[in-house]
Short mmCIF file of N, CA and C in Angstrom, two decimals:
data_model
loop_
_atom_site.label_atom_id
_atom_site.label_comp_id
_atom_site.label_asym_id
_atom_site.label_seq_id
_atom_site.Cartn_x
_atom_site.Cartn_y
_atom_site.Cartn_z
N UNK A 1 89.18 261.20 207.65
CA UNK A 1 90.03 260.60 208.62
C UNK A 1 91.26 261.44 208.89
N UNK A 2 91.60 262.36 208.11
CA UNK A 2 92.83 263.14 208.19
C UNK A 2 93.26 263.41 209.62
N UNK A 3 94.47 262.93 209.95
CA UNK A 3 95.05 263.22 211.25
C UNK A 3 94.55 262.37 212.40
N UNK A 4 93.61 261.48 212.18
CA UNK A 4 93.10 260.69 213.29
C UNK A 4 92.98 259.23 212.93
N UNK A 5 92.61 258.45 213.90
CA UNK A 5 92.44 257.03 213.69
C UNK A 5 91.12 256.77 212.97
N UNK A 6 91.03 255.61 212.37
CA UNK A 6 89.80 255.22 211.70
C UNK A 6 88.71 254.96 212.74
N UNK A 7 87.46 255.17 212.35
CA UNK A 7 86.34 254.96 213.26
C UNK A 7 86.35 253.53 213.79
N UNK A 8 85.84 253.36 214.98
CA UNK A 8 85.84 252.05 215.64
C UNK A 8 85.11 250.99 214.81
N UNK A 9 83.99 251.36 214.18
CA UNK A 9 83.26 250.38 213.35
C UNK A 9 84.11 249.94 212.17
N UNK A 10 84.87 250.86 211.59
CA UNK A 10 85.75 250.52 210.48
C UNK A 10 86.88 249.62 210.98
N UNK A 11 87.43 249.93 212.14
CA UNK A 11 88.51 249.12 212.70
C UNK A 11 88.06 247.68 212.94
N UNK A 12 86.82 247.49 213.38
CA UNK A 12 86.31 246.14 213.61
C UNK A 12 86.23 245.37 212.29
N UNK A 13 85.80 246.03 211.25
CA UNK A 13 85.75 245.38 209.93
C UNK A 13 87.14 245.04 209.43
N UNK A 14 88.08 245.95 209.64
CA UNK A 14 89.45 245.71 209.19
C UNK A 14 90.06 244.52 209.94
N UNK A 15 89.75 244.40 211.22
CA UNK A 15 90.29 243.29 212.01
C UNK A 15 89.78 241.95 211.49
N UNK A 16 88.55 241.93 210.99
CA UNK A 16 87.96 240.69 210.48
C UNK A 16 88.31 240.42 209.02
N UNK A 17 88.64 241.45 208.26
CA UNK A 17 88.94 241.29 206.83
C UNK A 17 90.19 240.45 206.64
N UNK A 18 90.16 239.57 205.68
CA UNK A 18 91.26 238.63 205.47
C UNK A 18 92.28 239.08 204.43
N UNK A 19 91.88 239.93 203.51
CA UNK A 19 92.78 240.31 202.43
C UNK A 19 92.52 241.76 202.02
N UNK A 20 93.57 242.40 201.56
CA UNK A 20 93.47 243.75 201.01
C UNK A 20 94.19 243.75 199.67
N UNK A 21 94.01 244.80 198.91
CA UNK A 21 94.75 244.96 197.66
C UNK A 21 95.63 246.19 197.82
N UNK A 22 96.92 246.01 197.60
CA UNK A 22 97.89 247.10 197.71
C UNK A 22 98.21 247.61 196.32
N UNK A 23 97.96 248.89 196.09
CA UNK A 23 98.25 249.51 194.79
C UNK A 23 99.44 250.44 194.92
N UNK A 24 100.41 250.26 194.03
CA UNK A 24 101.59 251.11 193.98
C UNK A 24 101.76 251.59 192.54
N UNK A 25 102.68 252.55 192.36
CA UNK A 25 102.99 253.05 191.02
C UNK A 25 104.45 252.79 190.72
N UNK A 26 104.71 252.34 189.48
CA UNK A 26 106.11 252.14 189.12
C UNK A 26 106.72 253.47 188.68
N UNK A 27 107.98 253.44 188.27
CA UNK A 27 108.69 254.68 187.95
C UNK A 27 108.09 255.42 186.76
N UNK A 28 107.33 254.73 185.92
CA UNK A 28 106.70 255.40 184.78
C UNK A 28 105.25 255.79 185.06
N UNK A 29 104.78 255.50 186.29
CA UNK A 29 103.42 255.86 186.66
C UNK A 29 102.39 254.78 186.38
N UNK A 30 102.85 253.60 185.95
CA UNK A 30 101.92 252.50 185.72
C UNK A 30 101.51 251.89 187.05
N UNK A 31 100.22 251.59 187.23
CA UNK A 31 99.77 250.99 188.49
C UNK A 31 100.15 249.52 188.58
N UNK A 32 100.36 249.08 189.79
CA UNK A 32 100.65 247.69 190.11
C UNK A 32 99.83 247.37 191.35
N UNK A 33 99.09 246.27 191.32
CA UNK A 33 98.23 245.93 192.45
C UNK A 33 98.40 244.45 192.79
N UNK A 34 98.50 244.17 194.09
CA UNK A 34 98.65 242.79 194.56
C UNK A 34 97.80 242.58 195.81
N UNK A 35 97.29 241.36 195.98
CA UNK A 35 96.59 241.06 197.24
C UNK A 35 97.61 240.89 198.35
N UNK A 36 97.26 241.35 199.55
CA UNK A 36 98.17 241.25 200.70
C UNK A 36 97.39 240.89 201.96
N UNK A 37 98.07 240.22 202.86
CA UNK A 37 97.57 240.05 204.23
C UNK A 37 98.01 241.29 205.00
N UNK A 38 97.24 241.72 205.99
CA UNK A 38 97.55 242.98 206.65
C UNK A 38 96.99 243.00 208.07
N UNK A 39 97.51 243.94 208.83
CA UNK A 39 96.91 244.30 210.11
C UNK A 39 96.90 245.82 210.19
N UNK A 40 95.99 246.32 211.01
CA UNK A 40 95.91 247.75 211.32
C UNK A 40 96.03 247.87 212.83
N UNK A 41 97.00 248.64 213.29
CA UNK A 41 97.24 248.72 214.74
C UNK A 41 96.65 249.96 215.40
N UNK A 42 95.82 250.67 214.67
CA UNK A 42 95.22 251.89 215.21
C UNK A 42 95.87 253.14 214.66
N UNK A 43 97.08 253.02 214.14
CA UNK A 43 97.76 254.17 213.55
C UNK A 43 98.36 253.87 212.19
N UNK A 44 98.71 252.61 211.93
CA UNK A 44 99.34 252.24 210.66
C UNK A 44 98.91 250.84 210.24
N UNK A 45 99.00 250.59 208.95
CA UNK A 45 98.78 249.26 208.39
C UNK A 45 100.15 248.62 208.19
N UNK A 46 100.21 247.30 208.36
CA UNK A 46 101.44 246.55 208.14
C UNK A 46 101.13 245.35 207.26
N UNK A 47 102.03 245.07 206.35
CA UNK A 47 101.98 243.86 205.55
C UNK A 47 103.41 243.36 205.41
N UNK A 48 103.57 242.05 205.42
CA UNK A 48 104.91 241.46 205.36
C UNK A 48 105.08 240.67 204.07
N UNK A 49 106.30 240.56 203.64
CA UNK A 49 106.62 239.70 202.50
C UNK A 49 106.98 238.34 203.08
N UNK A 50 106.10 237.39 202.89
CA UNK A 50 106.27 236.08 203.51
C UNK A 50 107.18 235.18 202.68
N UNK A 51 107.30 233.94 203.12
CA UNK A 51 108.21 232.99 202.48
C UNK A 51 107.57 232.17 201.37
N UNK A 52 106.34 232.49 200.99
CA UNK A 52 105.77 231.76 199.86
C UNK A 52 106.69 231.97 198.65
N UNK A 53 106.76 230.99 197.75
CA UNK A 53 107.67 231.14 196.60
C UNK A 53 107.36 232.38 195.78
N UNK A 54 108.42 233.08 195.40
CA UNK A 54 108.31 234.27 194.58
C UNK A 54 109.31 234.14 193.44
N UNK A 55 109.07 234.84 192.35
CA UNK A 55 109.96 234.74 191.19
C UNK A 55 111.28 235.46 191.38
N UNK A 56 111.29 236.46 192.26
CA UNK A 56 112.51 237.24 192.52
C UNK A 56 112.67 237.40 194.02
N UNK A 57 113.82 237.90 194.44
CA UNK A 57 114.06 238.14 195.87
C UNK A 57 113.12 239.25 196.34
N UNK A 58 112.81 239.30 197.65
CA UNK A 58 111.91 240.34 198.16
C UNK A 58 112.32 241.75 197.77
N UNK A 59 113.61 242.05 197.79
CA UNK A 59 114.07 243.40 197.46
C UNK A 59 113.79 243.78 196.01
N UNK A 60 113.60 242.77 195.16
CA UNK A 60 113.35 243.04 193.74
C UNK A 60 111.87 242.96 193.35
N UNK A 61 111.00 242.68 194.31
CA UNK A 61 109.56 242.64 194.02
C UNK A 61 109.08 244.01 193.59
N UNK A 62 108.13 244.04 192.67
CA UNK A 62 107.61 245.31 192.14
C UNK A 62 107.10 246.22 193.25
N UNK A 63 106.35 245.68 194.21
CA UNK A 63 105.79 246.55 195.25
C UNK A 63 106.90 247.21 196.07
N UNK A 64 108.01 246.50 196.31
CA UNK A 64 109.12 247.07 197.08
C UNK A 64 109.82 248.15 196.26
N UNK A 65 110.13 247.85 195.01
CA UNK A 65 110.77 248.86 194.14
C UNK A 65 109.88 250.09 194.00
N UNK A 66 108.59 249.85 193.82
CA UNK A 66 107.65 250.97 193.63
C UNK A 66 107.56 251.84 194.87
N UNK A 67 107.51 251.24 196.04
CA UNK A 67 107.43 252.01 197.29
C UNK A 67 108.68 252.85 197.48
N UNK A 68 109.83 252.30 197.11
CA UNK A 68 111.07 253.07 197.24
C UNK A 68 111.08 254.29 196.34
N UNK A 69 110.48 254.18 195.15
CA UNK A 69 110.50 255.33 194.23
C UNK A 69 109.27 256.22 194.36
N UNK A 70 108.13 255.65 194.72
CA UNK A 70 106.87 256.40 194.89
C UNK A 70 106.17 255.88 196.14
N UNK A 71 106.40 256.48 197.29
CA UNK A 71 105.83 255.93 198.53
C UNK A 71 104.32 256.13 198.69
N UNK A 72 103.69 256.93 197.84
CA UNK A 72 102.24 257.08 197.95
C UNK A 72 101.57 255.82 197.42
N UNK A 73 100.71 255.21 198.24
CA UNK A 73 100.05 253.96 197.89
C UNK A 73 98.57 254.04 198.21
N UNK A 74 97.84 253.04 197.75
CA UNK A 74 96.43 252.87 198.13
C UNK A 74 96.25 251.44 198.59
N UNK A 75 95.39 251.28 199.57
CA UNK A 75 95.07 249.96 200.11
C UNK A 75 93.55 249.84 200.09
N UNK A 76 93.04 248.83 199.40
CA UNK A 76 91.60 248.61 199.32
C UNK A 76 91.25 247.35 200.08
N UNK A 77 90.37 247.51 201.07
CA UNK A 77 89.87 246.39 201.84
C UNK A 77 88.37 246.34 201.59
N UNK A 78 87.84 245.17 201.21
CA UNK A 78 86.42 245.12 200.89
C UNK A 78 85.80 243.80 201.31
N UNK A 79 84.49 243.79 201.30
CA UNK A 79 83.73 242.59 201.64
C UNK A 79 82.61 242.44 200.61
N UNK A 80 82.53 241.26 200.00
CA UNK A 80 81.49 240.97 199.02
C UNK A 80 80.69 239.77 199.46
N UNK A 81 79.39 239.86 199.29
CA UNK A 81 78.48 238.74 199.48
C UNK A 81 77.39 238.85 198.43
N UNK A 82 76.72 237.75 198.17
CA UNK A 82 75.59 237.79 197.23
C UNK A 82 74.47 238.67 197.79
N UNK A 83 74.36 238.73 199.11
CA UNK A 83 73.42 239.63 199.77
C UNK A 83 74.05 241.02 199.77
N UNK A 84 73.66 241.84 198.81
CA UNK A 84 74.32 243.13 198.62
C UNK A 84 74.10 244.10 199.77
N UNK A 85 73.17 243.81 200.67
CA UNK A 85 72.98 244.70 201.81
C UNK A 85 74.16 244.59 202.78
N UNK A 86 75.05 243.62 202.55
CA UNK A 86 76.20 243.42 203.43
C UNK A 86 77.52 243.87 202.80
N UNK A 87 77.46 244.51 201.64
CA UNK A 87 78.67 244.96 200.96
C UNK A 87 79.28 246.17 201.68
N UNK A 88 80.62 246.23 201.66
CA UNK A 88 81.32 247.41 202.17
C UNK A 88 82.74 247.43 201.63
N UNK A 89 83.33 248.61 201.64
CA UNK A 89 84.75 248.74 201.31
C UNK A 89 85.34 249.96 202.02
N UNK A 90 86.65 249.89 202.20
CA UNK A 90 87.42 250.98 202.77
C UNK A 90 88.63 251.19 201.86
N UNK A 91 88.82 252.41 201.40
CA UNK A 91 89.97 252.76 200.57
C UNK A 91 90.86 253.67 201.39
N UNK A 92 92.09 253.23 201.61
CA UNK A 92 93.06 253.99 202.38
C UNK A 92 94.14 254.48 201.44
N UNK A 93 94.41 255.77 201.48
CA UNK A 93 95.53 256.33 200.73
C UNK A 93 96.54 256.79 201.76
N UNK A 94 97.80 256.48 201.50
CA UNK A 94 98.80 256.83 202.48
C UNK A 94 100.21 256.72 201.94
N UNK A 95 101.11 256.82 202.87
CA UNK A 95 102.55 256.77 202.55
C UNK A 95 103.12 255.47 203.09
N UNK A 96 103.77 254.72 202.21
CA UNK A 96 104.34 253.43 202.59
C UNK A 96 105.85 253.56 202.77
N UNK A 97 106.35 252.69 203.63
CA UNK A 97 107.78 252.67 203.91
C UNK A 97 108.17 251.27 204.35
N UNK A 98 109.35 250.84 203.95
CA UNK A 98 109.87 249.58 204.46
C UNK A 98 110.36 249.84 205.88
N UNK A 99 109.92 249.02 206.81
CA UNK A 99 110.32 249.19 208.21
C UNK A 99 111.76 248.69 208.33
N UNK A 100 112.67 249.53 208.81
CA UNK A 100 114.07 249.13 208.87
C UNK A 100 114.31 248.04 209.91
N UNK A 101 115.33 247.24 209.67
CA UNK A 101 115.69 246.16 210.61
C UNK A 101 116.00 246.70 211.99
N UNK A 102 116.44 247.97 212.07
CA UNK A 102 116.79 248.56 213.36
C UNK A 102 115.57 248.87 214.23
N UNK A 103 114.37 248.86 213.65
CA UNK A 103 113.14 249.15 214.41
C UNK A 103 112.62 247.87 215.05
N UNK A 104 113.41 247.30 215.95
CA UNK A 104 113.11 245.98 216.53
C UNK A 104 111.74 245.92 217.19
N UNK A 105 111.42 246.91 218.03
CA UNK A 105 110.14 246.88 218.75
C UNK A 105 108.95 246.96 217.82
N UNK A 106 109.01 247.87 216.87
CA UNK A 106 107.91 248.02 215.91
C UNK A 106 107.75 246.75 215.09
N UNK A 107 108.85 246.20 214.63
CA UNK A 107 108.82 244.97 213.82
C UNK A 107 108.23 243.82 214.63
N UNK A 108 108.67 243.68 215.87
CA UNK A 108 108.19 242.58 216.71
C UNK A 108 106.68 242.69 216.95
N UNK A 109 106.19 243.90 217.23
CA UNK A 109 104.75 244.10 217.45
C UNK A 109 103.96 243.75 216.18
N UNK A 110 104.40 244.25 215.02
CA UNK A 110 103.68 244.00 213.78
C UNK A 110 103.68 242.51 213.42
N UNK A 111 104.82 241.86 213.55
CA UNK A 111 104.90 240.43 213.24
C UNK A 111 104.02 239.64 214.19
N UNK A 112 104.03 239.98 215.47
CA UNK A 112 103.18 239.30 216.46
C UNK A 112 101.70 239.43 216.07
N UNK A 113 101.28 240.63 215.67
CA UNK A 113 99.87 240.84 215.30
C UNK A 113 99.53 240.12 213.99
N UNK A 114 100.44 240.11 213.04
CA UNK A 114 100.19 239.37 211.80
C UNK A 114 100.05 237.88 212.09
N UNK A 115 100.90 237.35 212.94
CA UNK A 115 100.82 235.92 213.30
C UNK A 115 99.53 235.61 214.04
N UNK A 116 99.06 236.54 214.85
CA UNK A 116 97.80 236.32 215.59
C UNK A 116 96.61 236.31 214.63
N UNK A 117 96.64 237.15 213.62
CA UNK A 117 95.52 237.25 212.68
C UNK A 117 95.53 236.12 211.66
N UNK A 118 96.72 235.72 211.23
CA UNK A 118 96.86 234.70 210.19
C UNK A 118 97.59 233.48 210.76
N UNK A 119 96.88 232.40 211.09
CA UNK A 119 97.52 231.21 211.66
C UNK A 119 98.67 230.68 210.80
N UNK A 120 98.59 230.88 209.49
CA UNK A 120 99.65 230.40 208.60
C UNK A 120 100.98 231.07 208.94
N UNK A 121 100.94 232.30 209.42
CA UNK A 121 102.16 233.01 209.77
C UNK A 121 102.76 232.53 211.09
N UNK A 122 101.99 231.82 211.87
CA UNK A 122 102.50 231.33 213.16
C UNK A 122 103.54 230.24 212.95
N UNK A 123 103.53 229.63 211.78
CA UNK A 123 104.51 228.58 211.49
C UNK A 123 105.64 229.18 210.65
N UNK A 124 105.94 228.57 209.55
CA UNK A 124 107.14 228.93 208.79
C UNK A 124 106.95 230.03 207.75
N UNK A 125 105.75 230.53 207.55
CA UNK A 125 105.56 231.48 206.45
C UNK A 125 106.05 232.89 206.74
N UNK A 126 106.25 233.25 207.99
CA UNK A 126 106.67 234.62 208.30
C UNK A 126 107.86 234.59 209.25
N UNK A 127 109.00 234.94 208.73
CA UNK A 127 110.21 234.99 209.55
C UNK A 127 110.23 236.29 210.34
N UNK A 128 110.88 236.27 211.47
CA UNK A 128 110.98 237.48 212.29
C UNK A 128 111.67 238.61 211.54
N UNK A 129 112.52 238.26 210.58
CA UNK A 129 113.23 239.29 209.82
C UNK A 129 112.58 239.54 208.45
N UNK A 130 111.32 239.14 208.29
CA UNK A 130 110.63 239.33 207.02
C UNK A 130 110.59 240.80 206.64
N UNK A 131 110.77 241.11 205.35
CA UNK A 131 110.58 242.50 204.92
C UNK A 131 109.17 242.95 205.30
N UNK A 132 109.07 244.10 205.90
CA UNK A 132 107.82 244.60 206.46
C UNK A 132 107.51 245.98 205.88
N UNK A 133 106.28 246.16 205.44
CA UNK A 133 105.84 247.44 204.88
C UNK A 133 104.88 248.09 205.85
N UNK A 134 105.12 249.37 206.16
CA UNK A 134 104.22 250.16 207.00
C UNK A 134 103.53 251.17 206.09
N UNK A 135 102.23 251.30 206.25
CA UNK A 135 101.45 252.30 205.51
C UNK A 135 100.80 253.21 206.53
N UNK A 136 101.19 254.46 206.50
CA UNK A 136 100.58 255.46 207.38
C UNK A 136 99.44 256.12 206.60
N UNK A 137 98.20 255.91 207.05
CA UNK A 137 97.06 256.47 206.32
C UNK A 137 97.06 258.00 206.36
N UNK A 138 96.77 258.59 205.23
CA UNK A 138 96.61 260.05 205.14
C UNK A 138 95.16 260.41 204.83
N UNK A 139 94.47 259.47 204.19
CA UNK A 139 93.07 259.69 203.84
C UNK A 139 92.39 258.32 203.77
N UNK A 140 91.18 258.25 204.25
CA UNK A 140 90.41 257.01 204.16
C UNK A 140 88.98 257.35 203.76
N UNK A 141 88.47 256.56 202.84
CA UNK A 141 87.09 256.70 202.38
C UNK A 141 86.44 255.34 202.57
N UNK A 142 85.23 255.35 203.09
CA UNK A 142 84.53 254.08 203.27
C UNK A 142 83.16 254.15 202.61
N UNK A 143 82.66 252.97 202.28
CA UNK A 143 81.35 252.87 201.68
C UNK A 143 80.67 251.63 202.24
N UNK A 144 79.38 251.78 202.54
CA UNK A 144 78.53 250.66 202.93
C UNK A 144 77.32 250.68 202.03
N UNK A 145 76.81 249.51 201.71
CA UNK A 145 75.57 249.45 200.95
C UNK A 145 74.45 249.94 201.84
N UNK A 146 73.73 250.94 201.39
CA UNK A 146 72.58 251.45 202.15
C UNK A 146 71.49 251.76 201.15
N UNK A 147 70.50 250.87 201.03
CA UNK A 147 69.44 251.13 200.06
C UNK A 147 68.73 252.46 200.36
N UNK A 148 68.39 253.16 199.30
CA UNK A 148 67.69 254.43 199.46
C UNK A 148 66.35 254.21 200.13
N UNK A 149 66.02 255.10 201.03
CA UNK A 149 64.72 255.04 201.71
C UNK A 149 63.63 255.45 200.73
N UNK A 150 62.61 254.64 200.60
CA UNK A 150 61.51 254.96 199.68
C UNK A 150 60.31 255.37 200.53
N UNK A 151 59.64 256.39 200.08
CA UNK A 151 58.51 256.82 200.90
C UNK A 151 57.46 257.52 200.21
#
């Protein structure tokens, strides 16, 4: 994928996928992974810190601290079913950044798309000023279950 957008078939799967796992590294190099809601706009992934109860303020969350010190992240989006012929995953490696409050247009577009994808965000779970993470993909690897041809 280097330097370009993800393939259209991958983008369709990403649009339908409901959850991803965001992996970051803390200052000592220990991995931290959390499930996140996300959108992909054709050039970047966005995830917001919503208003669900958290143990600490958004600025003190591990993923936020980790991104500030180590912006290289991984995002895993996958689909599992008992019918293994339908399994797939996409692993995105990229650079994450907190979208600044001054980026009004970018923030508004990302929040609008998150609210469109997740009805829960259309109500009180996502404030317009929610902390927003942008992930610019640098590398993407995908896998689909494809049984070996026997002959």
